[in-house]
């Protein structure tokens, strides 16, 4: 189609965004609004969440733990984890947290998505974290629960709910053909933490899966929040519901010459994964196939670069606890170390692209490879990424925990 060809060309040009129909050249007029915050000293006086999903009333809770455990050292260790429907696999989730504690791998900061208030409170209280939490399942549209657990002091906390006009919502539902998650509001849970005397801003997000245009708009609204704290070292993290690996539509290098390269283009993804239909996430290329999402991500990465490209070390923790680097997995795939489409081959695909999705088996009993990195971090230049890890050693959710270690450049000594 001529229109698609033009879109693909403009996707690669620095001025292209401003002339693609429907792709904003700057953040839109719709901006997020701040919800009220209530502060608590300790967990005893917290109000109970009594909605059907126990998500809360929409008020942001900031809870200072009376006896927080100390951070491990001067390195900022952060995790993001979508824990599935309020922590549906509760026993596995608690076992995973216990393992992190026992093995000395517990991060200093954990951002949770799809968290219920009771689950977030219990994890924070039992493991010595300060907590900020926000969710809503009473009155007005649902906001799925998000939490930030921190062993560093939390100086400020607030939830910013994205603006979602009802006519935009109705149009998105009409495009999708059913309501699904589009009856929910989304937003960013903000926390300003004190890391060795330095403020660091965190933005925990869980963006929309069901409509790529809505997803792109949420990225622009997130950037408006980041701009409001200009100059403060910042991390945007969470479940972006778009494959962050994919940066462009295609590469000028032909596919045979890219076999040693990560899956960074729409064409790479189509050639390597095809029209995959996992039980989690979107089908095929998904939301990232929309040039509007890629353009919004490019703008976000200009402010907060993707650590995947800057980290000193990339690794995946395998189910048996061993560690495998993405480049090692990619070389094994290229060298034909295992039969194509075998179970080992599929798992190597996910390692090679640091997938964070944990699909159920398909109708043939095969767990598909998705190669999709939904759950990740974007961090400002003041934060040097030392390590990026995806943990395949737990089945506690349909997403996999992703962790990053950052060195605050002014806090090295």
mmCIF file of C-alpha atoms in Angstrom:
data_model
loop_
_atom_site.group_PDB
_atom_site.id
_atom_site.type_symbol
_atom_site.label_atom_id
_atom_site.label_comp_id
_atom_site.label_asym_id
_atom_site.label_seq_id
_atom_site.Cartn_x
_atom_site.Cartn_y
_atom_site.Cartn_z
ATOM 1 C CA UNK A 1 0.000 0.000 0.000
ATOM 2 C CA UNK A 2 1.376 3.478 -0.860
ATOM 3 C CA UNK A 3 0.399 4.855 2.557
ATOM 4 C CA UNK A 4 2.230 2.079 4.375
ATOM 5 C CA UNK A 5 5.308 2.594 2.211
ATOM 6 C CA UNK A 6 5.305 6.308 3.044
ATOM 7 C CA UNK A 7 4.904 5.573 6.734
ATOM 8 C CA UNK A 8 7.859 3.170 6.617
ATOM 9 C CA UNK A 9 10.020 5.784 4.901
ATOM 10 C CA UNK A 10 9.059 8.541 7.323
ATOM 11 C CA UNK A 11 9.720 6.190 10.242
ATOM 12 C CA UNK A 12 13.418 6.380 9.382
ATOM 13 C CA UNK A 13 13.630 10.141 8.859
ATOM 14 C CA UNK A 14 14.250 12.599 11.721
ATOM 15 C CA UNK A 15 11.550 14.996 10.482
ATOM 16 C CA UNK A 16 9.077 12.254 9.658
ATOM 17 C CA UNK A 17 6.943 12.365 12.785
ATOM 18 C CA UNK A 18 5.537 15.827 12.083
ATOM 19 C CA UNK A 19 4.111 14.843 8.703
ATOM 20 C CA UNK A 20 2.650 11.421 9.509
ATOM 21 C CA UNK A 21 -1.091 11.770 9.957
ATOM 22 C CA UNK A 22 -2.087 11.220 13.557
ATOM 23 C CA UNK A 23 1.453 11.200 14.964
ATOM 24 C CA UNK A 24 1.999 14.190 17.252
ATOM 25 C CA UNK A 25 5.163 16.239 16.817
ATOM 26 C CA UNK A 26 5.025 17.121 20.510
ATOM 27 C CA UNK A 27 3.124 15.885 23.587
ATOM 28 C CA UNK A 28 -0.636 16.337 23.063
ATOM 29 C CA UNK A 29 -2.919 18.774 24.849
ATOM 30 C CA UNK A 30 -4.332 15.970 26.991
ATOM 31 C CA UNK A 31 -2.230 15.814 30.156
ATOM 32 C CA UNK A 32 -2.390 13.566 33.225
ATOM 33 C CA UNK A 33 -3.969 14.771 36.454
ATOM 34 C CA UNK A 34 -2.713 14.130 39.974
ATOM 35 C CA UNK A 35 -4.744 12.045 42.423
ATOM 36 C CA UNK A 36 -4.724 12.822 46.182
ATOM 37 C CA UNK A 37 -2.079 11.193 48.414
ATOM 38 C CA UNK A 38 -2.475 10.077 52.037
ATOM 39 C CA UNK A 39 0.641 9.497 54.175
ATOM 40 C CA UNK A 40 0.926 6.853 56.910
ATOM 41 C CA UNK A 41 3.592 6.118 59.506
ATOM 42 C CA UNK A 42 3.517 2.335 59.625
ATOM 43 C CA UNK A 43 0.993 -0.150 58.257
ATOM 44 C CA UNK A 44 -1.405 -0.532 61.187
ATOM 45 C CA UNK A 45 -3.731 2.373 60.391
ATOM 46 C CA UNK A 46 -4.052 1.719 56.648
ATOM 47 C CA UNK A 47 -7.659 1.576 55.413
ATOM 48 C CA UNK A 48 -8.697 -1.773 53.978
ATOM 49 C CA UNK A 49 -9.366 -2.091 50.276
ATOM 50 C CA UNK A 50 -12.945 -3.349 50.042
ATOM 51 C CA UNK A 51 -13.635 -3.219 46.291
ATOM 52 C CA UNK A 52 -14.258 -6.394 44.287
ATOM 53 C CA UNK A 53 -10.570 -6.646 43.288
ATOM 54 C CA UNK A 54 -9.255 -4.962 46.451
ATOM 55 C CA UNK A 55 -7.466 -2.294 44.426
ATOM 56 C CA UNK A 56 -8.429 0.727 46.510
ATOM 57 C CA UNK A 57 -10.346 3.975 46.094
ATOM 58 C CA UNK A 58 -7.940 5.863 43.810
ATOM 59 C CA UNK A 59 -6.189 7.641 46.682
ATOM 60 C CA UNK A 60 -2.415 7.182 46.566
ATOM 61 C CA UNK A 61 -1.028 5.628 49.742
ATOM 62 C CA UNK A 62 2.468 6.498 50.997
ATOM 63 C CA UNK A 63 3.534 4.281 53.886
ATOM 64 C CA UNK A 64 6.790 4.798 55.781
ATOM 65 C CA UNK A 65 7.986 1.478 57.187
ATOM 66 C CA UNK A 66 8.868 1.833 60.892
ATOM 67 C CA UNK A 67 11.835 -0.556 60.554
ATOM 68 C CA UNK A 68 12.982 -0.591 56.917
ATOM 69 C CA UNK A 69 15.819 -2.872 55.918
ATOM 70 C CA UNK A 70 18.855 -1.021 54.577
ATOM 71 C CA UNK A 71 19.840 -0.994 50.888
ATOM 72 C CA UNK A 72 22.680 -3.358 50.065
ATOM 73 C CA UNK A 73 25.182 -0.698 49.007
ATOM 74 C CA UNK A 74 25.547 2.500 46.947
ATOM 75 C CA UNK A 75 24.361 0.787 43.722
ATOM 76 C CA UNK A 76 20.679 1.400 42.941
ATOM 77 C CA UNK A 77 19.139 -2.029 42.321
ATOM 78 C CA UNK A 78 15.689 -1.866 40.732
ATOM 79 C CA UNK A 79 13.139 -4.466 39.606
ATOM 80 C CA UNK A 80 9.907 -4.239 37.632
ATOM 81 C CA UNK A 81 7.388 -7.071 37.841
ATOM 82 C CA UNK A 82 3.811 -7.472 36.604
ATOM 83 C CA UNK A 83 2.517 -9.970 39.164
ATOM 84 C CA UNK A 84 -0.727 -11.005 37.350
ATOM 85 C CA UNK A 85 -4.174 -10.094 38.627
ATOM 86 C CA UNK A 86 -3.206 -8.909 42.089
ATOM 87 C CA UNK A 87 -0.735 -11.724 42.685
ATOM 88 C CA UNK A 88 -2.940 -14.594 41.520
ATOM 89 C CA UNK A 89 -0.170 -17.201 41.942
ATOM 90 C CA UNK A 90 0.354 -16.108 45.519
ATOM 91 C CA UNK A 91 2.314 -19.092 46.822
ATOM 92 C CA UNK A 92 4.817 -18.920 43.956
ATOM 93 C CA UNK A 93 5.125 -15.145 44.367
ATOM 94 C CA UNK A 94 5.868 -15.392 48.092
ATOM 95 C CA UNK A 95 8.367 -18.184 47.414
ATOM 96 C CA UNK A 96 10.117 -16.031 44.807
ATOM 97 C CA UNK A 97 10.450 -13.097 47.212
ATOM 98 C CA UNK A 98 11.745 -15.445 49.909
ATOM 99 C CA UNK A 99 14.341 -16.792 47.472
ATOM 100 C CA UNK A 100 15.468 -13.284 46.566
ATOM 101 C CA UNK A 101 15.932 -12.527 50.268
ATOM 102 C CA UNK A 102 17.715 -15.799 51.062
ATOM 103 C CA UNK A 103 20.147 -15.518 48.154
ATOM 104 C CA UNK A 104 20.971 -11.833 48.711
ATOM 105 C CA UNK A 105 19.393 -10.801 45.401
ATOM 106 C CA UNK A 106 16.535 -8.686 46.750
ATOM 107 C CA UNK A 107 16.480 -5.334 44.902
ATOM 108 C CA UNK A 108 16.361 -2.048 46.800
ATOM 109 C CA UNK A 109 13.374 -0.855 44.738
ATOM 110 C CA UNK A 110 10.570 -2.957 43.233
ATOM 111 C CA UNK A 111 7.874 -1.620 40.908
ATOM 112 C CA UNK A 112 4.799 -3.859 40.758
ATOM 113 C CA UNK A 113 2.000 -3.815 38.208
ATOM 114 C CA UNK A 114 -1.380 -5.589 38.528
ATOM 115 C CA UNK A 115 -0.915 -5.452 42.299
ATOM 116 C CA UNK A 116 -3.775 -5.543 44.769
ATOM 117 C CA UNK A 117 -3.476 -3.388 47.872
ATOM 118 C CA UNK A 118 -3.233 -6.355 50.298
ATOM 119 C CA UNK A 119 -0.498 -8.049 48.255
ATOM 120 C CA UNK A 120 1.565 -4.862 47.958
ATOM 121 C CA UNK A 121 1.160 -4.076 51.652
ATOM 122 C CA UNK A 122 2.145 -7.569 52.810
ATOM 123 C CA UNK A 123 5.230 -7.757 50.589
ATOM 124 C CA UNK A 124 6.398 -4.309 51.695
ATOM 125 C CA UNK A 125 5.714 -4.889 55.390
ATOM 126 C CA UNK A 126 7.244 -8.372 55.548
ATOM 127 C CA UNK A 127 10.389 -7.524 53.584
ATOM 128 C CA UNK A 128 11.197 -4.128 55.067
ATOM 129 C CA UNK A 129 10.193 -1.718 52.301
ATOM 130 C CA UNK A 130 8.597 1.700 52.363
ATOM 131 C CA UNK A 131 5.563 1.645 50.075
ATOM 132 C CA UNK A 132 3.552 3.794 47.751
ATOM 133 C CA UNK A 133 0.467 2.221 46.179
ATOM 134 C CA UNK A 134 -2.429 3.330 44.003
ATOM 135 C CA UNK A 135 -5.348 1.504 42.457
ATOM 136 C CA UNK A 136 -9.102 1.926 42.068
ATOM 137 C CA UNK A 137 -11.983 -0.481 41.668
ATOM 138 C CA UNK A 138 -14.768 1.540 43.281
ATOM 139 C CA UNK A 139 -16.594 4.291 41.420
ATOM 140 C CA UNK A 140 -15.327 5.671 38.103
ATOM 141 C CA UNK A 141 -13.153 3.561 35.725
ATOM 142 C CA UNK A 142 -10.833 0.940 37.200
ATOM 143 C CA UNK A 143 -7.149 1.770 37.629
ATOM 144 C CA UNK A 144 -5.171 -1.442 37.899
ATOM 145 C CA UNK A 145 -3.020 -1.458 41.035
ATOM 146 C CA UNK A 146 0.604 -0.283 40.919
ATOM 147 C CA UNK A 147 3.114 -0.165 43.763
ATOM 148 C CA UNK A 148 6.655 1.000 44.405
ATOM 149 C CA UNK A 149 8.476 -0.737 47.250
ATOM 150 C CA UNK A 150 11.686 1.003 48.332
ATOM 151 C CA UNK A 151 14.325 0.481 50.990
ATOM 152 C CA UNK A 152 15.519 3.984 50.188
ATOM 153 C CA UNK A 153 13.427 6.694 51.869
ATOM 154 C CA UNK A 154 10.452 7.896 49.812
ATOM 155 C CA UNK A 155 10.378 11.702 49.863
ATOM 156 C CA UNK A 156 7.255 12.233 47.731
ATOM 157 C CA UNK A 157 4.640 10.060 46.032
ATOM 158 C CA UNK A 158 1.689 10.680 43.743
ATOM 159 C CA UNK A 159 -0.337 8.962 41.058
ATOM 160 C CA UNK A 160 -0.888 10.785 37.763
ATOM 161 C CA UNK A 161 -3.879 9.401 35.870
ATOM 162 C CA UNK A 162 -3.655 9.825 32.113
ATOM 163 C CA UNK A 163 -6.341 11.882 30.449
ATOM 164 C CA UNK A 164 -8.636 9.535 28.490
ATOM 165 C CA UNK A 165 -11.571 11.434 26.942
ATOM 166 C CA UNK A 166 -14.700 9.335 26.607
ATOM 167 C CA UNK A 167 -14.947 9.879 22.840
ATOM 168 C CA UNK A 168 -11.388 8.567 22.454
ATOM 169 C CA UNK A 169 -12.247 5.577 24.646
ATOM 170 C CA UNK A 170 -15.386 4.822 22.612
ATOM 171 C CA UNK A 171 -13.484 5.034 19.324
ATOM 172 C CA UNK A 172 -10.790 2.653 20.643
ATOM 173 C CA UNK A 173 -13.443 0.153 21.776
ATOM 174 C CA UNK A 174 -15.077 0.347 18.343
ATOM 175 C CA UNK A 175 -11.725 -0.353 16.651
ATOM 176 C CA UNK A 176 -11.027 -3.317 18.909
ATOM 177 C CA UNK A 177 -14.552 -4.696 18.600
ATOM 178 C CA UNK A 178 -14.945 -5.375 22.329
ATOM 179 C CA UNK A 179 -14.319 -3.517 25.593
ATOM 180 C CA UNK A 180 -11.586 -5.661 27.176
ATOM 181 C CA UNK A 181 -9.201 -3.521 29.228
ATOM 182 C CA UNK A 182 -10.235 -0.293 27.476
ATOM 183 C CA UNK A 183 -12.743 0.490 30.218
ATOM 184 C CA UNK A 184 -9.741 1.008 32.554
ATOM 185 C CA UNK A 185 -7.851 4.244 33.165
ATOM 186 C CA UNK A 186 -4.054 4.123 33.145
ATOM 187 C CA UNK A 187 -1.369 6.344 34.621
ATOM 188 C CA UNK A 188 2.051 6.636 36.229
ATOM 189 C CA UNK A 189 2.808 6.075 39.908
ATOM 190 C CA UNK A 190 5.501 8.596 40.846
ATOM 191 C CA UNK A 191 7.939 8.356 43.752
ATOM 192 C CA UNK A 192 10.891 10.566 44.603
ATOM 193 C CA UNK A 193 13.404 8.525 46.589
ATOM 194 C CA UNK A 194 16.576 9.486 48.440
ATOM 195 C CA UNK A 195 19.551 7.457 47.168
ATOM 196 C CA UNK A 196 22.645 8.201 49.266
ATOM 197 C CA UNK A 197 21.535 11.818 49.615
ATOM 198 C CA UNK A 198 20.576 12.214 45.947
ATOM 199 C CA UNK A 199 16.965 12.450 44.726
ATOM 200 C CA UNK A 200 15.907 9.949 42.044
ATOM 201 C CA UNK A 201 12.474 10.091 40.397
ATOM 202 C CA UNK A 202 10.633 6.858 39.561
ATOM 203 C CA UNK A 203 7.632 6.511 37.234
ATOM 204 C CA UNK A 204 5.937 3.112 37.424
ATOM 205 C CA UNK A 205 3.608 2.518 34.453
ATOM 206 C CA UNK A 206 1.240 -0.111 33.084
ATOM 207 C CA UNK A 207 0.215 1.019 29.616
ATOM 208 C CA UNK A 208 -2.696 -0.065 27.439
ATOM 209 C CA UNK A 209 -2.390 -3.240 25.366
ATOM 210 C CA UNK A 210 -5.649 -3.104 23.409
ATOM 211 C CA UNK A 211 -5.073 -0.031 21.221
ATOM 212 C CA UNK A 212 -1.731 1.133 19.813
ATOM 213 C CA UNK A 213 -2.902 4.731 19.372
ATOM 214 C CA UNK A 214 -3.865 4.938 23.058
ATOM 215 C CA UNK A 215 -0.520 3.356 23.980
ATOM 216 C CA UNK A 216 1.344 6.032 21.980
ATOM 217 C CA UNK A 217 -0.640 8.811 23.644
ATOM 218 C CA UNK A 218 0.204 7.430 27.087
ATOM 219 C CA UNK A 219 3.917 7.543 26.220
ATOM 220 C CA UNK A 220 3.580 11.229 25.361
ATOM 221 C CA UNK A 221 1.765 11.917 28.639
ATOM 222 C CA UNK A 222 4.504 10.064 30.527
ATOM 223 C CA UNK A 223 7.084 12.337 28.917
ATOM 224 C CA UNK A 224 5.208 15.403 30.133
ATOM 225 C CA UNK A 225 5.655 14.114 33.696
ATOM 226 C CA UNK A 226 9.372 13.505 33.145
ATOM 227 C CA UNK A 227 9.781 17.029 31.751
ATOM 228 C CA UNK A 228 8.153 18.464 34.876
ATOM 229 C CA UNK A 229 11.119 17.119 36.895
ATOM 230 C CA UNK A 230 13.761 18.206 34.417
ATOM 231 C CA UNK A 231 17.267 17.717 35.772
ATOM 232 C CA UNK A 232 16.323 15.087 38.364
ATOM 233 C CA UNK A 233 17.809 11.635 37.654
ATOM 234 C CA UNK A 234 14.802 9.593 36.555
ATOM 235 C CA UNK A 235 13.733 6.040 35.749
ATOM 236 C CA UNK A 236 10.534 5.173 33.884
ATOM 237 C CA UNK A 237 9.832 1.500 34.412
ATOM 238 C CA UNK A 238 7.028 -1.012 34.246
ATOM 239 C CA UNK A 239 4.898 -2.875 31.729
ATOM 240 C CA UNK A 240 4.811 -0.785 28.546
ATOM 241 C CA UNK A 241 2.692 -3.346 26.632
ATOM 242 C CA UNK A 242 4.808 -2.830 23.519
ATOM 243 C CA UNK A 243 7.921 -4.697 22.417
ATOM 244 C CA UNK A 244 10.592 -2.157 23.358
ATOM 245 C CA UNK A 245 13.230 -4.130 21.423
ATOM 246 C CA UNK A 246 11.835 -2.984 18.072
ATOM 247 C CA UNK A 247 13.129 0.467 17.107
ATOM 248 C CA UNK A 248 12.428 0.778 13.352
ATOM 249 C CA UNK A 249 10.341 -0.783 10.602
ATOM 250 C CA UNK A 250 13.271 -2.229 8.679
ATOM 251 C CA UNK A 251 17.044 -2.062 8.310
ATOM 252 C CA UNK A 252 19.042 -1.123 5.241
ATOM 253 C CA UNK A 253 21.030 -4.331 5.801
ATOM 254 C CA UNK A 254 19.449 -7.427 4.204
ATOM 255 C CA UNK A 255 18.150 -10.058 6.593
ATOM 256 C CA UNK A 256 20.956 -12.626 5.999
ATOM 257 C CA UNK A 257 23.512 -10.041 7.160
ATOM 258 C CA UNK A 258 21.493 -9.320 10.312
ATOM 259 C CA UNK A 259 21.388 -12.850 11.701
ATOM 260 C CA UNK A 260 23.922 -11.974 14.412
ATOM 261 C CA UNK A 261 22.010 -8.802 15.355
ATOM 262 C CA UNK A 262 19.255 -8.352 17.969
ATOM 263 C CA UNK A 263 15.632 -8.190 16.788
ATOM 264 C CA UNK A 264 15.425 -4.418 16.374
ATOM 265 C CA UNK A 265 13.054 -3.945 13.413
ATOM 266 C CA UNK A 266 9.523 -4.969 12.498
ATOM 267 C CA UNK A 267 10.945 -6.988 9.605
ATOM 268 C CA UNK A 268 13.415 -8.742 11.931
ATOM 269 C CA UNK A 269 10.522 -9.742 14.157
ATOM 270 C CA UNK A 270 8.339 -11.000 11.315
ATOM 271 C CA UNK A 271 11.206 -13.043 9.870
ATOM 272 C CA UNK A 272 12.237 -14.602 13.198
ATOM 273 C CA UNK A 273 8.942 -15.058 15.046
ATOM 274 C CA UNK A 274 6.176 -14.829 12.467
ATOM 275 C CA UNK A 275 2.571 -14.282 13.525
ATOM 276 C CA UNK A 276 3.002 -15.721 17.030
ATOM 277 C CA UNK A 277 -0.157 -16.000 19.190
ATOM 278 C CA UNK A 278 0.940 -16.269 22.838
ATOM 279 C CA UNK A 279 -1.405 -16.364 25.825
ATOM 280 C CA UNK A 280 0.049 -13.073 27.108
ATOM 281 C CA UNK A 281 0.715 -9.817 25.294
ATOM 282 C CA UNK A 282 -0.280 -8.910 21.763
ATOM 283 C CA UNK A 283 -0.244 -11.146 18.681
ATOM 284 C CA UNK A 284 2.364 -10.942 15.955
ATOM 285 C CA UNK A 285 4.457 -7.772 15.967
ATOM 286 C CA UNK A 286 1.740 -6.062 18.005
ATOM 287 C CA UNK A 287 1.569 -2.457 19.202
ATOM 288 C CA UNK A 288 5.170 -1.676 18.304
ATOM 289 C CA UNK A 289 4.278 -2.198 14.638
ATOM 290 C CA UNK A 290 2.438 1.144 14.801
ATOM 291 C CA UNK A 291 4.803 3.956 13.812
ATOM 292 C CA UNK A 292 3.121 6.241 16.372
ATOM 293 C CA UNK A 293 4.283 4.004 19.235
ATOM 294 C CA UNK A 294 7.837 3.843 17.891
ATOM 295 C CA UNK A 295 7.971 7.607 17.440
ATOM 296 C CA UNK A 296 6.769 8.221 20.997
ATOM 297 C CA UNK A 297 9.344 5.724 22.290
ATOM 298 C CA UNK A 298 12.113 7.415 20.288
ATOM 299 C CA UNK A 299 11.205 10.701 21.959
ATOM 300 C CA UNK A 300 11.173 9.069 25.420
ATOM 301 C CA UNK A 301 14.565 7.455 24.759
ATOM 302 C CA UNK A 302 15.988 10.843 23.866
ATOM 303 C CA UNK A 303 15.261 11.879 27.468
ATOM 304 C CA UNK A 304 15.721 8.492 29.154
ATOM 305 C CA UNK A 305 17.852 6.084 27.083
ATOM 306 C CA UNK A 306 17.113 2.356 26.997
ATOM 307 C CA UNK A 307 19.697 0.627 29.279
ATOM 308 C CA UNK A 308 19.794 -2.338 26.899
ATOM 309 C CA UNK A 309 22.103 -0.312 24.687
ATOM 310 C CA UNK A 310 24.276 1.053 27.517
ATOM 311 C CA UNK A 311 24.517 -1.612 30.216
ATOM 312 C CA UNK A 312 27.893 -3.174 30.923
ATOM 313 C CA UNK A 313 26.304 -6.606 31.310
ATOM 314 C CA UNK A 314 23.159 -8.238 29.888
ATOM 315 C CA UNK A 315 22.035 -11.637 31.125
ATOM 316 C CA UNK A 316 19.105 -13.983 31.584
ATOM 317 C CA UNK A 317 18.712 -16.144 34.674
ATOM 318 C CA UNK A 318 17.578 -19.557 33.484
ATOM 319 C CA UNK A 319 15.058 -21.840 35.261
ATOM 320 C CA UNK A 320 17.929 -23.823 36.827
ATOM 321 C CA UNK A 321 19.573 -20.648 38.126
ATOM 322 C CA UNK A 322 22.365 -20.582 35.553
ATOM 323 C CA UNK A 323 23.107 -17.392 33.629
ATOM 324 C CA UNK A 324 23.159 -16.964 29.850
ATOM 325 C CA UNK A 325 23.988 -13.834 27.887
ATOM 326 C CA UNK A 326 21.772 -12.799 24.946
ATOM 327 C CA UNK A 327 24.739 -12.734 22.573
ATOM 328 C CA UNK A 328 25.635 -16.293 23.597
ATOM 329 C CA UNK A 329 22.081 -17.460 22.850
ATOM 330 C CA UNK A 330 22.123 -15.650 19.504
ATOM 331 C CA UNK A 331 25.377 -17.327 18.479
ATOM 332 C CA UNK A 332 23.960 -20.737 19.439
ATOM 333 C CA UNK A 333 20.920 -20.071 17.247
ATOM 334 C CA UNK A 334 23.024 -18.933 14.282
ATOM 335 C CA UNK A 335 25.360 -21.917 14.660
ATOM 336 C CA UNK A 336 22.423 -24.358 14.615
ATOM 337 C CA UNK A 337 23.283 -25.852 18.021
ATOM 338 C CA UNK A 338 19.746 -27.200 18.400
ATOM 339 C CA UNK A 339 16.998 -28.202 15.928
ATOM 340 C CA UNK A 340 14.879 -25.343 14.642
ATOM 341 C CA UNK A 341 11.496 -25.009 16.400
ATOM 342 C CA UNK A 342 12.567 -27.435 19.149
ATOM 343 C CA UNK A 343 11.867 -26.519 22.778
ATOM 344 C CA UNK A 344 15.510 -25.525 23.315
ATOM 345 C CA UNK A 345 15.512 -23.435 20.124
ATOM 346 C CA UNK A 346 12.379 -21.548 21.244
ATOM 347 C CA UNK A 347 13.854 -20.828 24.670
ATOM 348 C CA UNK A 348 17.091 -19.581 23.118
ATOM 349 C CA UNK A 349 15.044 -17.150 21.018
ATOM 350 C CA UNK A 350 13.537 -15.647 24.154
ATOM 351 C CA UNK A 351 16.967 -15.383 25.789
ATOM 352 C CA UNK A 352 18.505 -13.790 22.685
ATOM 353 C CA UNK A 353 15.916 -10.982 22.783
ATOM 354 C CA UNK A 354 15.501 -10.848 26.591
ATOM 355 C CA UNK A 355 11.777 -11.574 26.407
ATOM 356 C CA UNK A 356 9.806 -10.734 29.554
ATOM 357 C CA UNK A 357 6.613 -12.635 28.654
ATOM 358 C CA UNK A 358 5.835 -16.070 30.096
ATOM 359 C CA UNK A 359 3.242 -17.619 27.798
ATOM 360 C CA UNK A 360 1.158 -20.694 28.513
ATOM 361 C CA UNK A 361 1.475 -23.665 26.115
ATOM 362 C CA UNK A 362 -0.541 -23.476 22.902
ATOM 363 C CA UNK A 363 -3.045 -26.100 21.715
ATOM 364 C CA UNK A 364 -0.182 -28.429 20.780
ATOM 365 C CA UNK A 365 1.430 -28.145 24.198
ATOM 366 C CA UNK A 366 4.232 -25.890 22.917
ATOM 367 C CA UNK A 367 5.223 -22.740 24.783
ATOM 368 C CA UNK A 368 5.777 -20.207 21.982
ATOM 369 C CA UNK A 369 8.735 -17.861 21.896
ATOM 370 C CA UNK A 370 7.599 -14.243 21.845
ATOM 371 C CA UNK A 371 10.891 -12.340 21.862
ATOM 372 C CA UNK A 372 8.999 -9.416 23.411
ATOM 373 C CA UNK A 373 10.456 -7.121 26.071
ATOM 374 C CA UNK A 374 7.387 -5.413 27.540
ATOM 375 C CA UNK A 375 8.788 -4.965 31.062
ATOM 376 C CA UNK A 376 11.801 -2.700 31.208
ATOM 377 C CA UNK A 377 13.452 0.562 32.222
ATOM 378 C CA UNK A 378 14.311 3.915 30.694
ATOM 379 C CA UNK A 379 16.880 5.883 32.698
ATOM 380 C CA UNK A 380 18.422 9.333 32.429
ATOM 381 C CA UNK A 381 22.078 9.854 31.606
ATOM 382 C CA UNK A 382 22.980 10.563 35.255
ATOM 383 C CA UNK A 383 22.256 6.867 35.944
ATOM 384 C CA UNK A 384 24.865 4.542 34.480
ATOM 385 C CA UNK A 385 23.403 1.046 33.860
ATOM 386 C CA UNK A 386 25.708 -1.667 35.148
ATOM 387 C CA UNK A 387 23.476 -4.714 34.696
ATOM 388 C CA UNK A 388 20.190 -5.665 33.017
ATOM 389 C CA UNK A 389 18.737 -9.096 33.870
ATOM 390 C CA UNK A 390 15.536 -10.981 33.041
ATOM 391 C CA UNK A 391 14.701 -13.779 35.482
ATOM 392 C CA UNK A 392 13.265 -16.996 33.974
ATOM 393 C CA UNK A 393 13.575 -18.888 37.268
ATOM 394 C CA UNK A 394 10.025 -18.180 38.497
ATOM 395 C CA UNK A 395 6.537 -19.085 37.250
ATOM 396 C CA UNK A 396 4.779 -16.685 39.630
ATOM 397 C CA UNK A 397 3.246 -14.631 36.788
ATOM 398 C CA UNK A 398 2.654 -14.486 33.046
ATOM 399 C CA UNK A 399 5.389 -11.820 32.998
ATOM 400 C CA UNK A 400 9.000 -12.293 34.078
ATOM 401 C CA UNK A 401 10.808 -10.052 36.583
ATOM 402 C CA UNK A 402 13.310 -7.679 35.028
ATOM 403 C CA UNK A 403 16.082 -6.102 37.108
ATOM 404 C CA UNK A 404 18.649 -3.367 36.560
ATOM 405 C CA UNK A 405 21.588 -2.063 38.573
ATOM 406 C CA UNK A 406 22.407 1.633 38.215
ATOM 407 C CA UNK A 407 25.327 3.706 39.390
ATOM 408 C CA UNK A 408 24.383 7.287 40.166
ATOM 409 C CA UNK A 409 27.239 9.171 38.554
ATOM 410 C CA UNK A 410 27.538 11.746 41.352
ATOM 411 C CA UNK A 411 27.462 9.066 44.061
ATOM 412 C CA UNK A 412 30.456 6.949 43.066
ATOM 413 C CA UNK A 413 32.611 8.108 45.975
#
